[in-house]
PDB file of C-alpha atoms in Angstrom:
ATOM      1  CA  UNK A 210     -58.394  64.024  53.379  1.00 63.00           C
ATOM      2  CA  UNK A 211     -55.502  61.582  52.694  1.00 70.00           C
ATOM      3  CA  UNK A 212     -56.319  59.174  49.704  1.00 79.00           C
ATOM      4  CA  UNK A 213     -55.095  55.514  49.864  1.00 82.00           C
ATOM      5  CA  UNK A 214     -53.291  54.358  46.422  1.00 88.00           C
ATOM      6  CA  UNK A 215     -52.506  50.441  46.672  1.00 92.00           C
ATOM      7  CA  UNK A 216     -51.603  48.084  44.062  1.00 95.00           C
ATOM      8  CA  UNK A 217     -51.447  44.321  44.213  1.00 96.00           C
ATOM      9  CA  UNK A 218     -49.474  41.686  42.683  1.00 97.00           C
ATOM     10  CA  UNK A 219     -50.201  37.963  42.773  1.00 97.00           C
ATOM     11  CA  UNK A 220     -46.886  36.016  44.454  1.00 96.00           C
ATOM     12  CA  UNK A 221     -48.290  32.661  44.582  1.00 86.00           C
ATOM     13  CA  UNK A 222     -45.496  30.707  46.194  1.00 92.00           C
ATOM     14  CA  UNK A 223     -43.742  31.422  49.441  1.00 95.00           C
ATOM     15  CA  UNK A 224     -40.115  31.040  47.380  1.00 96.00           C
ATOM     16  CA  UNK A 225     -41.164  34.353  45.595  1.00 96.00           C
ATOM     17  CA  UNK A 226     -42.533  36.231  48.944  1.00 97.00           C
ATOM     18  CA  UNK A 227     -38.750  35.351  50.109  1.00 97.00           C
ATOM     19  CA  UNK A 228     -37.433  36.919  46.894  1.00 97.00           C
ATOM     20  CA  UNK A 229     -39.329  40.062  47.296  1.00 97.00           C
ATOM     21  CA  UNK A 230     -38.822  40.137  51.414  1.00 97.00           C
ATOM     22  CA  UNK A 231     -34.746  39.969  51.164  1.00 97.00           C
ATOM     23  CA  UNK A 232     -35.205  42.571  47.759  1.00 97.00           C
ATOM     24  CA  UNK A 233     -36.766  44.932  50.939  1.00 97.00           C
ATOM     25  CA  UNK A 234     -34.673  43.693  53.344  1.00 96.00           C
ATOM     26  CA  UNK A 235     -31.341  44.618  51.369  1.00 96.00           C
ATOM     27  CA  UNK A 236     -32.987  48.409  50.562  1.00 96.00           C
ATOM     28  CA  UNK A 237     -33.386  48.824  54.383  1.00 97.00           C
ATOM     29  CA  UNK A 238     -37.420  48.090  54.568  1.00 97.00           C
ATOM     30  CA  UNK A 239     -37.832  48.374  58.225  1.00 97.00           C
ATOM     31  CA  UNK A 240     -40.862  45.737  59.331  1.00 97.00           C
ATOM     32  CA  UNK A 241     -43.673  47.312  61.355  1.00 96.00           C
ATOM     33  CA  UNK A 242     -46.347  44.788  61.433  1.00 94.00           C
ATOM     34  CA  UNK A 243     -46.509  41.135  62.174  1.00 96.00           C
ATOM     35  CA  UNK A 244     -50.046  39.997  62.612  1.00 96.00           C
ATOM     36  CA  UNK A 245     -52.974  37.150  62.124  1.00 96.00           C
ATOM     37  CA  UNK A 246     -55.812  38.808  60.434  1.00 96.00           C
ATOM     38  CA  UNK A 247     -59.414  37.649  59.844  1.00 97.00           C
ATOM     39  CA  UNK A 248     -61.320  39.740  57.509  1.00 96.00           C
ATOM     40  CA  UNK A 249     -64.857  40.066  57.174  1.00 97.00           C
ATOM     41  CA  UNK A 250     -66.058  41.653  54.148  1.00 96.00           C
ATOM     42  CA  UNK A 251     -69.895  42.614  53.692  1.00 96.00           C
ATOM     43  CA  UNK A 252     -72.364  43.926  50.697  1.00 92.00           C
ATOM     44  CA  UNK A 253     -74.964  46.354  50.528  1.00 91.00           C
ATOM     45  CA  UNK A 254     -75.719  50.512  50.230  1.00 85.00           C
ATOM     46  CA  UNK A 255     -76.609  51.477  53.575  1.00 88.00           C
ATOM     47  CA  UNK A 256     -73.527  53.163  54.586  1.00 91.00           C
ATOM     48  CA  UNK A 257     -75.681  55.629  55.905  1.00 92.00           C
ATOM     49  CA  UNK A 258     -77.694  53.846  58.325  1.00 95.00           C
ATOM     50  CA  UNK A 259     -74.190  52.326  59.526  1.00 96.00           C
ATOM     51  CA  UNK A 260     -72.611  55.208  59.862  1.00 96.00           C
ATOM     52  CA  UNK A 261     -75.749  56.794  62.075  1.00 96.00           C
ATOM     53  CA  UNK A 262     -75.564  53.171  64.083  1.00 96.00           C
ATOM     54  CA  UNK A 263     -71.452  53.653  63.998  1.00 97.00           C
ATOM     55  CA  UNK A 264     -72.064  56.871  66.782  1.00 96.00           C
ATOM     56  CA  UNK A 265     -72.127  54.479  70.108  1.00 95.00           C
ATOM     57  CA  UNK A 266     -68.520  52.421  69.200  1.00 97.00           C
ATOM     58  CA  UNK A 267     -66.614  54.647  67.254  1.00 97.00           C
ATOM     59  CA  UNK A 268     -64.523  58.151  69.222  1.00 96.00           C
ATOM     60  CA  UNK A 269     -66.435  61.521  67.982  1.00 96.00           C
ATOM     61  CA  UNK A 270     -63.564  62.190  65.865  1.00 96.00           C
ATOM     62  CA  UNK A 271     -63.425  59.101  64.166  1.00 96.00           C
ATOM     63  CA  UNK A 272     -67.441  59.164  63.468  1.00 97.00           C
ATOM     64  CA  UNK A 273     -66.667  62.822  61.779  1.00 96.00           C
ATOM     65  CA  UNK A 274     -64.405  61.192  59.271  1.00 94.00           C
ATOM     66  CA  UNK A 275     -67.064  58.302  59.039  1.00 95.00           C
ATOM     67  CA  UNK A 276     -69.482  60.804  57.721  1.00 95.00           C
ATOM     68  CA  UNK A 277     -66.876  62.545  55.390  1.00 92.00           C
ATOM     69  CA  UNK A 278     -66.155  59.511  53.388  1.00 90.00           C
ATOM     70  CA  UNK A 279     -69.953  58.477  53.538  1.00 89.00           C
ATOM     71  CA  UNK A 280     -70.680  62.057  51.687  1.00 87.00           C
ATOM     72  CA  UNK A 281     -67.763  61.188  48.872  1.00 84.00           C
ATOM     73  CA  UNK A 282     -68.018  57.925  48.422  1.00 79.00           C
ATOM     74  CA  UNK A 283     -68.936  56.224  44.645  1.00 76.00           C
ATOM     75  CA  UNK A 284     -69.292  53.100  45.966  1.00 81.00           C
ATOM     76  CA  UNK A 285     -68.597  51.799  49.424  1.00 86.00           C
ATOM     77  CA  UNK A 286     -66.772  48.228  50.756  1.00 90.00           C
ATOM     78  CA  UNK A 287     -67.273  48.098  54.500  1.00 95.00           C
ATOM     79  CA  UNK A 288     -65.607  44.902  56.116  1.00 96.00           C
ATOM     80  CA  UNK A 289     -64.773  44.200  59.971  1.00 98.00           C
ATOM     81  CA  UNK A 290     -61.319  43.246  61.137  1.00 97.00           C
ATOM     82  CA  UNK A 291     -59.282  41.178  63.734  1.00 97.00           C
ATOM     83  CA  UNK A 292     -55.919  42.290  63.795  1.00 95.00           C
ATOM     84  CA  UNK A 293     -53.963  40.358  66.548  1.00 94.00           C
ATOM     85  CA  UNK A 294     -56.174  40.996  69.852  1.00 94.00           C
ATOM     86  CA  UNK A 295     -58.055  44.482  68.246  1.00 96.00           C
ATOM     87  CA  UNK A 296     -61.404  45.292  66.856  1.00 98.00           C
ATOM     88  CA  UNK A 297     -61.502  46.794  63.930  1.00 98.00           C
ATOM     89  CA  UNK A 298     -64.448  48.815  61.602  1.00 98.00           C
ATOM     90  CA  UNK A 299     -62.864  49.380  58.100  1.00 97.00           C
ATOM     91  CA  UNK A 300     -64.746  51.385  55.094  1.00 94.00           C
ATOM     92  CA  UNK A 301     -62.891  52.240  52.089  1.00 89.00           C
ATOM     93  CA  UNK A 302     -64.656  54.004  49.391  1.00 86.00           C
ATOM     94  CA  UNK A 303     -63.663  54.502  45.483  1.00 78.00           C
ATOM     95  CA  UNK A 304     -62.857  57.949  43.926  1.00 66.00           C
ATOM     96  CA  UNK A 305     -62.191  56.668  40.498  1.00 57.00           C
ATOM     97  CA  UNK A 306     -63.748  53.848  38.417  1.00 55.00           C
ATOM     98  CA  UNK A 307     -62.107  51.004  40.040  1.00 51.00           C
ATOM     99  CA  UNK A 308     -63.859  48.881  42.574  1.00 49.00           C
ATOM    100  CA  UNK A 309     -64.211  50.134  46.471  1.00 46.00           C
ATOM    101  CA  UNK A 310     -63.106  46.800  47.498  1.00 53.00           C
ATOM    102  CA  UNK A 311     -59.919  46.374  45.313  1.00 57.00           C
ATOM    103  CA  UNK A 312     -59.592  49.330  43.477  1.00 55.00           C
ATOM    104  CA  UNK A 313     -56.017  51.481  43.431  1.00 62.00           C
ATOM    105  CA  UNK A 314     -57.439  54.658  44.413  1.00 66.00           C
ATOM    106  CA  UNK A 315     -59.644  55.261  47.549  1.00 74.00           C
ATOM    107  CA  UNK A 316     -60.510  57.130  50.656  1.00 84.00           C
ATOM    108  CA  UNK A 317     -59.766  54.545  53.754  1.00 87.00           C
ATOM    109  CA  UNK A 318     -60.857  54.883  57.321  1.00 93.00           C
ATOM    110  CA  UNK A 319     -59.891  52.063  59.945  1.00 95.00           C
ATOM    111  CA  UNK A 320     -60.629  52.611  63.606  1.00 97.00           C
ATOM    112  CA  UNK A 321     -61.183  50.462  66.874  1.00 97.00           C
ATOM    113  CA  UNK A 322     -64.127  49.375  67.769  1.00 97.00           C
ATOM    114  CA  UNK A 323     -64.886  50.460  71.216  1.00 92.00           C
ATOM    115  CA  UNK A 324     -66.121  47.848  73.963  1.00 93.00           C
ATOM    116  CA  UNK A 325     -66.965  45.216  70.684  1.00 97.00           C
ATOM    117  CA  UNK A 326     -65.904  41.893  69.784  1.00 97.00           C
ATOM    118  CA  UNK A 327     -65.750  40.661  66.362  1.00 97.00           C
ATOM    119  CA  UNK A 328     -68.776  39.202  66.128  1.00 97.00           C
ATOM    120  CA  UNK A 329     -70.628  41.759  67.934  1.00 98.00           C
ATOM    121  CA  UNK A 330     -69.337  44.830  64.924  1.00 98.00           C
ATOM    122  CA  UNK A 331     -70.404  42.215  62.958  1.00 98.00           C
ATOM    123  CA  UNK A 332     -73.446  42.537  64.539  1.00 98.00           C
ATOM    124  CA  UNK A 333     -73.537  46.103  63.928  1.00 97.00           C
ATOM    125  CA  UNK A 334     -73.128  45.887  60.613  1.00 97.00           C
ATOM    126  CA  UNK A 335     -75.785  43.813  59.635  1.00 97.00           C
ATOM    127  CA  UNK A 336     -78.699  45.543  61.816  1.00 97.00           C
ATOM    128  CA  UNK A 337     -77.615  48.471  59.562  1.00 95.00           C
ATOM    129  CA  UNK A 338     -78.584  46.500  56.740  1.00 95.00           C
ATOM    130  CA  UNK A 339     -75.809  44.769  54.926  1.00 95.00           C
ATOM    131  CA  UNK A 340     -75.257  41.520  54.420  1.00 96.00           C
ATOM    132  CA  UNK A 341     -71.879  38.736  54.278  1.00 96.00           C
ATOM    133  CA  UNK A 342     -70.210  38.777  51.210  1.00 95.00           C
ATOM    134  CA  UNK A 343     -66.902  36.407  52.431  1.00 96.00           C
ATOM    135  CA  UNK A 344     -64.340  35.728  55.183  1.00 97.00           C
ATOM    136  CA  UNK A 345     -60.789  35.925  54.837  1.00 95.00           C
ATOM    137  CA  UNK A 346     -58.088  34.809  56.791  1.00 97.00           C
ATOM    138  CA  UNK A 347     -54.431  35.488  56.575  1.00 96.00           C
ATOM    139  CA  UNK A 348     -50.477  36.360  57.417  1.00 96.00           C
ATOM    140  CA  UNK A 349     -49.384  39.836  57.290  1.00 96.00           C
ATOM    141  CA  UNK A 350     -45.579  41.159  56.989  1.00 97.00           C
ATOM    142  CA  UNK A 351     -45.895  44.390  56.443  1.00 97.00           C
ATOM    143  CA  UNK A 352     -42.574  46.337  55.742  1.00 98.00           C
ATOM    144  CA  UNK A 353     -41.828  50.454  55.242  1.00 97.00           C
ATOM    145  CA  UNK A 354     -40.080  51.807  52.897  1.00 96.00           C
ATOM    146  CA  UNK A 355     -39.793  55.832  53.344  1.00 94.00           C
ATOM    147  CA  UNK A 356     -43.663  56.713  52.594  1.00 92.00           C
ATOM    148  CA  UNK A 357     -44.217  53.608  50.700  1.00 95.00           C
ATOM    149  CA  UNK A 358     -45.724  50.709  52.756  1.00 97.00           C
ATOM    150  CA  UNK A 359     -45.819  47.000  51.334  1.00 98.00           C
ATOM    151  CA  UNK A 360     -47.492  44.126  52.796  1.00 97.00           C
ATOM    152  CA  UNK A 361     -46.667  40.490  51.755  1.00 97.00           C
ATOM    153  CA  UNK A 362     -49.837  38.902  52.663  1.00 97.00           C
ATOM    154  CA  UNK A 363     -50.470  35.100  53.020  1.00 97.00           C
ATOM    155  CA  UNK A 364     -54.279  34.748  52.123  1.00 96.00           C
ATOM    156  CA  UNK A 365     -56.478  32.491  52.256  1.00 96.00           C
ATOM    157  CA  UNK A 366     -57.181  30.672  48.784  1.00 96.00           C
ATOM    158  CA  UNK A 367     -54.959  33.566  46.861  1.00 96.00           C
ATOM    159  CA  UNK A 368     -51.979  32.022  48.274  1.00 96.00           C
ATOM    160  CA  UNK A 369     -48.461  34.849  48.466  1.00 97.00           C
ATOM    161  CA  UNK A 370     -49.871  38.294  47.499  1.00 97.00           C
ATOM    162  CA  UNK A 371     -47.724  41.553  47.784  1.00 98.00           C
ATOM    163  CA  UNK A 372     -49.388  45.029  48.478  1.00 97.00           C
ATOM    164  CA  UNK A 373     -47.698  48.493  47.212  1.00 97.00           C
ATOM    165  CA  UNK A 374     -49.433  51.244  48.982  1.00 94.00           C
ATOM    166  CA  UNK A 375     -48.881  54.789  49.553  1.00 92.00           C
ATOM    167  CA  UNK A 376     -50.442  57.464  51.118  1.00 84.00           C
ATOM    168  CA  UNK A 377     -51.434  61.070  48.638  1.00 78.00           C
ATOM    169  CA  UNK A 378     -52.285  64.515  50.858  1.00 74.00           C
ATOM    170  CA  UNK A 379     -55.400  64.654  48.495  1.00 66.00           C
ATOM    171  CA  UNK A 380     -56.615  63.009  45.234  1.00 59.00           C
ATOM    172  CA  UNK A 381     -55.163  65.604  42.634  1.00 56.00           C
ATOM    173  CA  UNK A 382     -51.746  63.788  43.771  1.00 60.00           C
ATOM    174  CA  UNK A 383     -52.787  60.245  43.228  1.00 72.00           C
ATOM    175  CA  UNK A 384     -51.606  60.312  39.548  1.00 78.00           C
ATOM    176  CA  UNK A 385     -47.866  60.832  40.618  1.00 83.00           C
ATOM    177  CA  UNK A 386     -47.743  58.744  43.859  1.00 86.00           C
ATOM    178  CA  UNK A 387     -49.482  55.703  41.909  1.00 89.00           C
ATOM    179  CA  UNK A 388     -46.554  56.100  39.263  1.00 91.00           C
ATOM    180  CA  UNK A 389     -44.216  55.595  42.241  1.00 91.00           C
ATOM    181  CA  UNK A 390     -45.402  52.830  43.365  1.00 94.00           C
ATOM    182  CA  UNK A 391     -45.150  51.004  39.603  1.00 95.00           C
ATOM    183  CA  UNK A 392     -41.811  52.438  39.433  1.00 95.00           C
ATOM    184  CA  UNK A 393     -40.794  50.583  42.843  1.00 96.00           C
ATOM    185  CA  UNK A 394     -42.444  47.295  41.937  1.00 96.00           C
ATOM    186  CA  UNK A 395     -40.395  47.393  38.622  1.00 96.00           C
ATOM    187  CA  UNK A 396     -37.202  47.975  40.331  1.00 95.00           C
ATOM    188  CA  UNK A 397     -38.378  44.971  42.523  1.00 96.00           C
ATOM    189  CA  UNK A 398     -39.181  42.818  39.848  1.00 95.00           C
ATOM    190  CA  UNK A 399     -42.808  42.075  40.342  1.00 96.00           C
ATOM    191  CA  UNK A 400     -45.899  42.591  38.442  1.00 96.00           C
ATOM    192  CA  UNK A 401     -48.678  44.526  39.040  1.00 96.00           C
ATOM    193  CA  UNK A 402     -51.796  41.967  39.082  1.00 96.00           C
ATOM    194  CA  UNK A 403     -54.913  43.519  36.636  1.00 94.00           C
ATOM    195  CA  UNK A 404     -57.854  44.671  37.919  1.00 92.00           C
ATOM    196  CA  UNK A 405     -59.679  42.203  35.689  1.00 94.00           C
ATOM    197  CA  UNK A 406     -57.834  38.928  37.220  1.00 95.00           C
ATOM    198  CA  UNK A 407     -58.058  40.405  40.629  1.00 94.00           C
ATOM    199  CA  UNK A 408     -61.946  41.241  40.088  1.00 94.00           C
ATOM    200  CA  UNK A 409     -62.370  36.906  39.131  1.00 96.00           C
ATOM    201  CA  UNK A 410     -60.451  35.997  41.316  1.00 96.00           C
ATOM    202  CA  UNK A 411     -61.926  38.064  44.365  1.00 93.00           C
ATOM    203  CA  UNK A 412     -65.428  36.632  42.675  1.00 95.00           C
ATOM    204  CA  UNK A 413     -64.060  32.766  42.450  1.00 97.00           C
ATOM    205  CA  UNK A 414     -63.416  33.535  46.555  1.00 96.00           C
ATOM    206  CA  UNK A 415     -66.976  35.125  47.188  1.00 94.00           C
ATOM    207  CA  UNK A 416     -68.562  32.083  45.879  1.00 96.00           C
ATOM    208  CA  UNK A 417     -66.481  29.262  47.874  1.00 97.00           C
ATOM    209  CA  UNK A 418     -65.110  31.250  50.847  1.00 97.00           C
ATOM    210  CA  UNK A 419     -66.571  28.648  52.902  1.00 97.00           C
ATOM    211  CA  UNK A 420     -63.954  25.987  51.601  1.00 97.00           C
ATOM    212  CA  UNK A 421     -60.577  28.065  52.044  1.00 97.00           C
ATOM    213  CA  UNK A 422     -61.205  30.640  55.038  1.00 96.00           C
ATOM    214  CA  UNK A 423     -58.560  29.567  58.058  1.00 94.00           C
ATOM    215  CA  UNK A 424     -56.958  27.463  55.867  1.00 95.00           C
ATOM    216  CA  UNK A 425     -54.378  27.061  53.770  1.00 93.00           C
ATOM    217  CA  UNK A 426     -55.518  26.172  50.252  1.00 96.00           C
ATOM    218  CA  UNK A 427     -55.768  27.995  47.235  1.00 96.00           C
ATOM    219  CA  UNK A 428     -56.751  27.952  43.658  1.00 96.00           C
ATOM    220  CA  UNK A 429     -55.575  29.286  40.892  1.00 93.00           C
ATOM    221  CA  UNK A 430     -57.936  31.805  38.599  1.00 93.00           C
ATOM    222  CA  UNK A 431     -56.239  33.370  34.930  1.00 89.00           C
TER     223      UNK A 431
END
């Protein structure tokens, strides 16, 4: 199963995002995604029971892979998305130490949610037995460069954040591809945000998500 390896680095202002979009631009980054996203992120351990409740909105196929990552997973961060007009059910799930929720190397499965709105998955996924963690709101350019996709997100309270992700055929390849994705931001000129910061600051949000999601403020978190 394909393994998602992502790496973040904290922007801040929108006069660096335009740095680092004409840096893709003038490399040929081709952009594939222009979108309004709210994110709803949830806590808990019964992927399970989800995953059994997941069988009357998700396509056969898709509930197959469900079940997969369930069986895999070392920890679990299931959120719900609104990407333009579509509904969608997102669980990624860690295979290394790193968290599920921002960690650089994990399983990812994203599909539709068939027939639901928003706040009906939502629905879903508390009757299954988790419960809110935060909402997020944001911008999304996301650009493609060969195999190597990065998003420059506008977020809610984080303010300019850039994504590095690529794709590995299985984890035994992780090592290499998450090498080439340092390499790339290097090149680029951008740093690679710790998993420490991005852990305090993902905690700061949790605790006052009320005060920045769908709008435009944001703090600052060392």
């Amino acid at each position: 199963m394909p393994v998602e390896i992502e790496i973040k680095s904290l922007l801040g202002s929108a006069e660096a995002a335009g740095r680092l979009r004409s840096a893709l631009q003038a490399r040929g980054a081709v952009l594939s995604e222009s979108s309004r996203q709210l994110n709803h992120y949830f806590t808990g351990s019964a992927l399970a029971q989800l995953v059994e409740r997941a069988r009357t909105f998700l396509h056969p196929d898709q509930h197959i892979q469900l079940t997969d990552i369930a069986r895999r997973a070392r920890k679990a961060s299931v959120r719900t998305r609104l990407l333009n007009d579509t509904v969608l059910l997102i669980v990624k799930a860690s295979l290394d130490d790193t968290t599920s929720a921002n960690g650089i190397t994990r399983l990812e499965f994203e599909a539709p949610a068939n027939h639901l709105n928003v706040d009906q998955l939502d629905a879903e996924v508390l009757k299954a037995g988790f419960e809110v963690q935060a909402m997020w709101s944001r911008q999304r350019e996301a650009y493609q460069l060969g195999a190597i996709t990065i998003c420059l997100d506008k977020n809610a309270g984080y303010g300019w954040l850039a994504e590095f992700e690529i794709m590995a055929d299985d984890d035994s390849l992780s090592v290499n591809q998450t090498a080439a994705l340092r390499s790339l931001m290097t090149e680029l000129g951008v740093e690679e945000l710790p998993q420490e910061r991005l852990e305090r600051m993902f905690a700061h949000y949790n605790a006052n998500w009320r005060d920045y999601y769908g709008t435009d403020l944001t703090f600052t978190v060392d």
